[in-house]
XYZ file of C-alpha atoms in Angstrom:
490
model
C -13.083 -35.004 -6.170
C -12.655 -38.341 -7.260
C -15.488 -40.571 -8.347
C -16.142 -43.896 -9.661
C -13.885 -47.691 -8.922
C -11.271 -47.476 -6.240
C -7.990 -48.654 -6.878
C -5.261 -49.398 -4.618
C -5.779 -47.934 -1.358
C -2.458 -47.199 1.142
C -2.967 -48.352 4.631
C -5.202 -45.920 6.520
C -4.213 -44.164 9.286
C -7.456 -43.953 10.701
C -10.707 -45.624 9.520
C -13.893 -45.257 11.573
C -17.472 -44.907 11.134
C -18.753 -41.574 10.909
C -22.356 -39.446 10.598
C -22.461 -37.071 7.496
C -25.801 -35.477 6.393
C -27.473 -38.049 9.263
C -26.270 -41.171 7.869
C -23.689 -43.314 9.319
C -20.938 -43.877 6.266
C -17.399 -45.528 6.756
C -14.650 -42.769 6.859
C -10.826 -43.457 6.061
C -7.641 -41.667 6.450
C -4.688 -42.910 4.491
C -1.126 -42.558 4.605
C -1.162 -40.710 1.241
C -2.919 -38.087 2.757
C -6.637 -38.284 1.364
C -9.976 -38.475 2.817
C -12.132 -41.275 1.587
C -15.861 -41.838 2.048
C -19.265 -42.792 0.398
C -21.614 -40.602 -0.614
C -23.618 -40.134 -3.959
C -20.690 -42.343 -5.278
C -17.147 -43.099 -3.865
C -15.677 -39.620 -2.786
C -11.688 -38.658 -1.729
C -10.185 -35.175 -0.507
C -6.697 -34.893 -0.798
C -5.390 -32.855 2.324
C -2.503 -31.642 0.823
C -4.098 -29.972 -2.362
C -7.686 -29.692 -1.113
C -8.002 -28.970 2.390
C -7.647 -25.929 3.790
C -7.997 -26.422 7.061
C -11.001 -27.698 9.574
C -12.764 -26.555 12.803
C -14.372 -28.174 15.785
C -17.626 -27.633 15.977
C -19.364 -29.050 19.182
C -19.396 -33.003 18.102
C -18.515 -32.584 14.509
C -15.819 -31.865 12.420
C -16.102 -29.142 9.650
C -13.085 -29.636 6.820
C -12.645 -26.661 4.564
C -11.746 -27.299 1.241
C -11.668 -25.854 -1.995
C -12.701 -27.747 -5.261
C -13.378 -26.699 -8.602
C -16.536 -25.602 -10.139
C -17.327 -26.596 -13.447
C -21.448 -26.734 -14.975
C -22.600 -26.387 -11.414
C -20.674 -29.451 -10.138
C -18.019 -29.498 -7.654
C -15.180 -31.502 -8.464
C -11.387 -31.661 -7.192
C -8.948 -29.985 -9.205
C -7.745 -26.412 -9.727
C -7.718 -25.207 -13.541
C -11.210 -23.827 -13.623
C -13.481 -21.468 -11.071
C -12.227 -22.353 -7.308
C -15.053 -22.365 -4.764
C -14.740 -22.789 -0.677
C -16.906 -25.924 0.628
C -17.275 -27.367 3.791
C -17.563 -31.195 4.482
C -19.207 -32.069 7.614
C -18.154 -34.998 9.657
C -19.322 -36.047 13.350
C -17.331 -39.019 14.543
C -19.881 -41.783 16.961
C -17.922 -41.103 20.193
C -15.958 -38.656 22.245
C -12.832 -40.439 21.552
C -13.053 -40.980 17.999
C -14.002 -37.111 17.617
C -10.159 -36.296 19.395
C -8.536 -39.339 17.471
C -9.781 -37.647 14.034
C -8.757 -34.187 15.196
C -5.468 -34.611 16.128
C -4.564 -36.987 13.126
C -5.874 -34.439 10.920
C -3.762 -31.664 12.969
C -0.897 -33.563 13.289
C -0.826 -34.141 9.222
C -1.732 -30.542 8.207
C 1.150 -29.020 10.483
C 3.520 -31.670 8.523
C 3.150 -30.238 5.821
C 5.166 -26.898 7.037
C 2.369 -24.638 6.168
C 2.426 -20.835 7.134
C 0.603 -19.851 10.410
C 1.495 -16.214 10.370
C 1.553 -13.701 7.902
C 2.446 -10.225 7.383
C 0.342 -9.170 4.359
C 0.653 -5.939 2.514
C -2.077 -4.564 0.264
C -1.259 -1.508 -1.974
C -4.798 0.436 -2.466
C -2.907 2.397 -5.207
C -1.792 0.091 -7.304
C -3.285 -0.864 -10.657
C -6.921 -0.363 -10.545
C -7.070 0.571 -7.167
C -8.961 -2.860 -6.382
C -6.218 -4.328 -4.070
C -8.076 -3.977 -0.926
C -11.292 -5.206 -1.974
C -9.465 -8.560 -3.930
C -8.002 -9.075 0.066
C -11.447 -8.608 1.912
C -13.569 -10.508 -0.859
C -11.206 -12.922 -2.540
C -8.620 -13.819 -0.056
C -9.074 -13.400 3.019
C -12.137 -15.956 3.625
C -9.287 -18.591 2.472
C -6.869 -17.147 5.010
C -9.566 -17.781 7.602
C -10.562 -21.005 6.436
C -6.838 -21.921 7.037
C -6.707 -20.461 10.273
C -3.607 -18.136 9.768
C -2.951 -14.886 11.592
C -2.370 -12.119 10.010
C -1.179 -8.703 10.207
C -2.276 -6.606 7.745
C -0.624 -3.398 6.046
C -1.721 -1.146 3.471
C 0.890 1.140 2.131
C 0.641 4.600 2.336
C 3.436 5.866 0.226
C 6.110 4.718 -2.166
C 8.957 2.518 -0.139
C 6.379 2.242 3.040
C 6.569 -1.721 2.614
C 10.398 -1.204 2.201
C 10.699 0.507 5.430
C 8.610 -2.172 7.507
C 10.823 -5.152 6.023
C 14.001 -3.144 7.191
C 12.474 -3.442 10.737
C 10.403 -6.439 10.633
C 10.692 -9.072 13.061
C 10.958 -11.929 11.594
C 10.579 -14.139 14.460
C 6.561 -12.982 14.387
C 5.974 -14.686 10.894
C 6.186 -17.450 8.764
C 6.180 -15.085 5.351
C 5.102 -11.692 3.583
C 2.560 -11.570 1.522
C 2.245 -8.692 -0.934
C -1.350 -8.049 -2.886
C -0.411 -5.771 -5.127
C 1.789 -5.535 -8.348
C 5.464 -6.231 -9.057
C 6.542 -2.979 -6.981
C 5.974 -3.688 -3.272
C 7.535 -7.402 -4.163
C 10.747 -5.422 -5.298
C 10.720 -2.622 -1.956
C 9.914 -5.708 0.141
C 13.253 -7.918 -1.263
C 14.777 -4.607 -0.910
C 14.035 -3.750 2.546
C 15.060 -7.186 3.427
C 18.732 -7.149 1.954
C 19.493 -3.668 3.384
C 18.895 -5.381 7.300
C 22.407 -5.724 9.511
C 20.748 -9.599 9.661
C 20.024 -9.796 5.631
C 21.358 -13.400 5.384
C 18.475 -14.761 7.295
C 15.878 -12.100 6.232
C 16.398 -12.887 2.707
C 15.227 -16.372 3.285
C 11.637 -15.132 4.565
C 8.980 -16.808 1.991
C 7.365 -13.979 0.011
C 4.330 -14.913 -1.898
C 2.481 -12.904 -4.454
C -1.249 -11.998 -4.736
C -2.215 -9.871 -8.159
C -3.415 -7.047 -7.521
C -1.475 -4.635 -9.348
C -1.421 -3.464 -13.212
C 1.576 -5.701 -14.397
C 1.315 -8.919 -11.968
C 4.654 -10.232 -13.986
C 6.131 -12.163 -11.046
C 2.691 -13.813 -9.839
C 1.977 -14.945 -13.262
C 5.083 -16.693 -13.771
C 4.271 -18.380 -10.669
C 1.068 -19.595 -11.859
C 1.567 -20.312 -15.429
C 4.340 -22.428 -14.436
C 2.294 -24.969 -13.336
C -0.508 -24.127 -15.805
C -2.464 -22.124 -13.487
C -5.152 -19.324 -14.634
C -3.369 -16.031 -12.872
C -6.312 -15.331 -10.080
C -6.103 -14.476 -6.378
C -7.364 -17.793 -5.500
C -5.080 -19.553 -6.938
C -2.541 -17.574 -5.787
C -3.387 -17.335 -1.799
C -3.763 -20.966 -2.418
C -0.273 -21.475 -3.559
C 0.886 -19.638 -0.340
C -1.491 -21.750 2.423
C -0.319 -25.136 1.337
C 3.401 -23.357 1.554
C 5.503 -25.007 -0.774
C 8.698 -22.819 -1.900
C 11.077 -22.135 -4.776
C 14.313 -20.189 -4.808
C 14.354 -16.731 -6.691
C 17.437 -15.171 -8.295
C 18.260 -11.989 -7.216
C 19.965 -9.205 -9.256
C 22.218 -6.330 -7.934
C 22.710 -3.452 -9.603
C 25.418 -1.041 -8.593
C 26.210 2.544 -9.766
C 28.959 4.021 -7.447
C 28.095 3.338 -3.822
C 23.986 3.197 -4.912
C 22.944 -0.168 -5.134
C 19.595 -1.440 -5.791
C 18.161 -4.910 -5.691
C 15.847 -6.328 -8.731
C 13.736 -10.037 -9.319
C 11.899 -9.048 -12.214
C 13.417 -7.015 -15.074
C 15.073 -3.962 -16.689
C 14.191 -1.832 -19.329
C 15.776 0.495 -21.453
C 14.685 2.191 -24.545
C 11.250 0.768 -26.187
C 9.656 -0.868 -23.663
C 10.923 1.659 -20.724
C 9.208 4.246 -22.621
C 6.250 2.797 -22.888
C 5.909 1.475 -19.354
C 6.558 4.610 -17.803
C 5.745 7.428 -20.304
C 2.113 5.709 -20.817
C 1.332 7.031 -17.316
C 0.107 10.306 -18.135
C -2.823 8.540 -19.899
C -3.352 6.458 -17.018
C -7.197 7.499 -16.842
C -7.184 5.315 -20.029
C -6.607 1.835 -17.429
C -4.709 -0.708 -19.255
C -5.274 0.221 -23.082
C -3.004 3.083 -22.319
C 0.029 0.469 -22.798
C -1.076 -0.256 -26.289
C -2.366 3.660 -27.262
C 1.180 4.579 -26.042
C 2.951 1.675 -27.697
C 1.685 2.855 -31.153
C 2.869 6.131 -30.816
C 6.137 5.338 -29.844
C 6.337 2.626 -32.487
C 5.676 5.514 -35.300
C 7.739 7.956 -33.860
C 10.429 5.412 -33.169
C 13.574 6.503 -31.296
C 16.653 5.127 -31.566
C 19.523 5.246 -28.493
C 23.405 5.248 -28.417
C 25.228 3.216 -25.880
C 26.988 -0.077 -25.368
C 26.254 -3.117 -23.501
C 28.615 -5.755 -22.257
C 27.489 -9.295 -20.531
C 28.870 -12.195 -19.678
C 27.585 -14.389 -21.726
C 25.902 -18.246 -20.765
C 27.251 -21.109 -22.198
C 25.715 -21.178 -25.744
C 25.581 -17.815 -26.182
C 29.227 -17.210 -26.209
C 28.912 -16.147 -30.055
C 27.012 -12.900 -29.215
C 28.620 -9.588 -29.670
C 32.829 -9.172 -29.343
C 35.288 -9.683 -27.092
C 35.977 -7.002 -24.410
C 37.354 -6.736 -21.215
C 35.700 -5.786 -18.040
C 36.061 -1.946 -17.552
C 33.965 -1.869 -13.671
C 31.241 -0.238 -12.439
C 30.334 3.737 -13.092
C 32.916 6.009 -12.140
C 31.207 8.775 -12.815
C 31.397 11.991 -10.603
C 28.025 12.619 -11.010
C 26.035 12.211 -7.342
C 22.223 10.985 -7.688
C 19.964 13.370 -8.431
C 18.348 13.342 -4.909
C 18.917 16.319 -2.665
C 21.667 14.777 -0.713
C 23.589 11.808 -1.878
C 22.393 8.685 -0.564
C 23.711 7.382 2.767
C 26.026 4.091 2.547
C 24.583 1.960 4.588
C 26.869 0.670 7.162
C 25.426 -3.291 6.538
C 23.322 -4.866 4.577
C 24.101 -7.154 1.350
C 26.812 -5.728 -0.533
C 26.752 -7.817 -3.835
C 27.891 -10.725 -5.392
C 31.949 -11.442 -4.482
C 32.444 -13.233 -8.202
C 35.010 -11.140 -9.716
C 34.101 -10.256 -12.528
C 37.447 -9.021 -14.179
C 38.322 -12.704 -14.543
C 35.081 -13.820 -16.626
C 35.110 -13.719 -20.183
C 32.989 -10.292 -21.119
C 31.415 -9.624 -24.897
C 30.065 -6.213 -25.997
C 27.453 -4.982 -28.411
C 27.211 -1.115 -29.445
C 24.359 0.644 -30.352
C 22.187 2.270 -31.354
C 19.567 0.193 -30.115
C 15.386 0.330 -30.152
C 14.768 -1.424 -26.855
C 16.928 -3.793 -24.272
C 14.795 -5.610 -21.866
C 16.420 -8.302 -19.310
C 14.009 -10.301 -17.264
C 14.489 -12.723 -14.604
C 11.127 -14.584 -14.815
C 9.363 -15.473 -18.079
C 6.391 -12.734 -17.884
C 6.474 -8.940 -17.681
C 2.710 -8.902 -16.824
C 0.209 -10.912 -17.271
C -0.298 -10.324 -21.026
C 3.182 -10.280 -21.771
C 5.796 -13.079 -21.393
C 9.096 -11.050 -22.392
C 11.288 -14.274 -21.684
C 9.763 -17.541 -22.415
C 13.142 -19.654 -21.796
C 13.939 -17.636 -18.516
C 13.671 -19.657 -14.970
C 13.531 -18.434 -11.605
C 16.400 -19.815 -10.331
C 19.049 -20.807 -13.070
C 21.717 -17.749 -11.971
C 21.136 -15.857 -15.577
C 18.935 -12.734 -16.431
C 17.363 -13.473 -20.089
C 18.476 -10.464 -22.534
C 15.820 -9.475 -25.263
C 17.623 -7.088 -27.450
C 16.056 -4.606 -30.825
C 18.807 -2.771 -32.692
C 16.920 -1.950 -35.413
C 13.110 -3.220 -36.879
C 10.953 -1.698 -39.458
C 7.686 -0.275 -37.908
C 5.637 -1.987 -39.157
C 7.835 -5.317 -38.521
C 8.097 -3.940 -34.942
C 3.971 -3.684 -34.672
C 3.400 -7.179 -35.589
C 6.473 -8.420 -33.367
C 4.951 -6.534 -30.412
C 1.637 -8.313 -31.201
C 2.777 -11.277 -30.510
C 4.598 -10.807 -27.133
C 1.436 -12.194 -25.371
C 2.733 -15.377 -26.343
C 6.281 -14.966 -26.241
C 6.773 -15.692 -30.008
C 8.684 -11.852 -30.540
C 11.757 -13.640 -29.684
C 11.916 -15.507 -32.655
C 11.833 -12.455 -35.112
C 14.618 -11.892 -36.988
C 15.009 -8.509 -35.381
C 15.168 -9.864 -31.570
C 18.257 -10.977 -30.274
C 17.560 -13.440 -27.514
C 20.123 -15.041 -25.049
C 21.235 -15.530 -21.474
C 23.755 -13.581 -19.061
C 25.554 -13.640 -16.216
C 26.761 -9.911 -15.935
C 25.718 -7.282 -17.396
C 26.985 -3.249 -17.718
C 24.854 -0.713 -19.371
C 26.228 2.671 -20.596
C 22.947 4.325 -21.761
C 23.280 7.185 -24.512
C 21.180 9.938 -26.192
C 18.698 9.418 -28.694
C 19.951 9.147 -32.351
C 16.937 11.477 -33.488
C 17.769 14.404 -30.645
C 21.167 14.086 -29.090
C 19.625 16.515 -26.292
C 17.031 14.107 -25.372
C 18.228 10.749 -23.245
C 16.419 8.066 -21.903
C 14.812 6.296 -19.259
C 16.016 3.268 -17.027
C 13.225 1.172 -16.083
C 13.732 -1.787 -12.841
C 10.602 -3.803 -11.919
C 8.254 -1.174 -13.184
C 9.765 1.832 -11.275
C 12.087 4.457 -12.880
C 15.687 3.813 -11.088
C 17.262 6.666 -13.275
C 16.365 8.918 -16.408
C 18.334 11.383 -18.523
C 17.869 14.919 -19.148
C 14.849 15.600 -21.481
C 12.583 12.424 -20.434
C 9.457 12.438 -19.092
C 9.518 14.029 -15.311
C 12.741 14.295 -15.077
C 13.013 17.602 -14.077
C 11.161 17.079 -10.777
C 11.471 13.205 -10.098
C 14.372 12.145 -7.939
C 15.596 9.124 -8.820
C 18.100 6.750 -7.197
C 20.253 6.546 -9.924
C 21.758 8.787 -12.800
C 21.495 7.688 -16.497
C 24.615 6.723 -16.616
C 26.509 3.265 -16.809
C 25.495 0.601 -14.228
C 26.406 -3.078 -13.425
C 24.575 -6.138 -12.954
C 25.010 -9.200 -10.996
C 23.035 -11.871 -10.375
C 23.064 -14.468 -7.454
C 21.153 -17.517 -7.948
C 18.511 -18.630 -5.934
C 18.917 -15.968 -3.091
C 15.051 -15.214 -2.237
C 12.533 -17.248 -1.593
C 9.067 -17.196 -2.819
C 5.847 -19.131 -2.178
C 5.053 -21.430 -5.653
C 2.169 -23.529 -6.619
C 3.518 -27.245 -7.362
């Protein structure tokens, strides 16, 4: 809370004398949404940012706020440890009590905050701490904000997608995922497979970090300089500000999948997915397995084609659009994926009319990103934007092992893209034609989308038992600018 001299104050909405801790003092609510009063100096609460809600207790009004705690002193802000704090005001008459209550309610309602939220909690993700995070760090804020919640703990993979496909949109002002990035992807896919997808995808989605990677919520909070914590994340949702998000459509034959975070093939996908065999090591499994993969480095044959963003037209060689996969092979499930009679069908841009470029392998790694952070400690694409209509391509074709180790140690701050071994550009559309390993042509690779395997070739991790959505073959990616909506901090 601000203390010190009092600058020019906007005209008051309401000004009256109230009782605070037994002392009668002046309280003013100004047109810029600030509550000002005296007590240990001049005090101020910004309703939009710091006030979560209020409750009526007899003749008193309890204003529930969030403040920053530094050295035992509570003050305004959101860069340090956030704590909930109440401020109790007692108007001196019944009329004054009614007027204060109404003015506060009218102002908070004018902010467009959500009043009813559907909340998914993934109890199995990451360190299996999402349930505890919700009950201890999220729910108290929602109670202070008097938000009605419907809680669903996901029971199995694609549970959130199933719910999103049949959700009664009229009952909620938003959907919240207390999880990693996987549940967000499920919700988006579920909304876009509905008959009323055009209205459904406008449903705001909020993220609270509760998984392994948390790349989306890290990107959202880091964009405004806030730490990636459950408190900061749920406050962004409660405040109700929104931003649009690009959505990528992956197409292979008649099979579609919608992505909001990233696609990886090669080194990053191998580390992400194959390190699961060391899950008992916790987060250390990533670094441990990354070292193994670099020391026994794989190169993959293949080809990529892309439509470059303005300024990136010199990368690759000119080519024509060859269309999405026409492979006769079907998905690896026991039954082919049934074509939905409705749902979003993807971008209607005439890809054959665009200017395509191509680059042939071998490749060490292909990484496509929609937002800057792939995980809380991995700024994969530092120039990525939420809704610029482009995907950021991070490509490594070859790199000495020692240089690669050094390069990967800088992913946490994004400086890896400055390496001479990294090609970094923006693309509007993309075609991946994955091939076999150079060192062992009997083995293929893994295609990882938003942290989940979408396709894996022969000789790969769990290839004999997994049933993936797509096959390890050519696939096409197009992008729709600002299709989805996220709750976001400002």
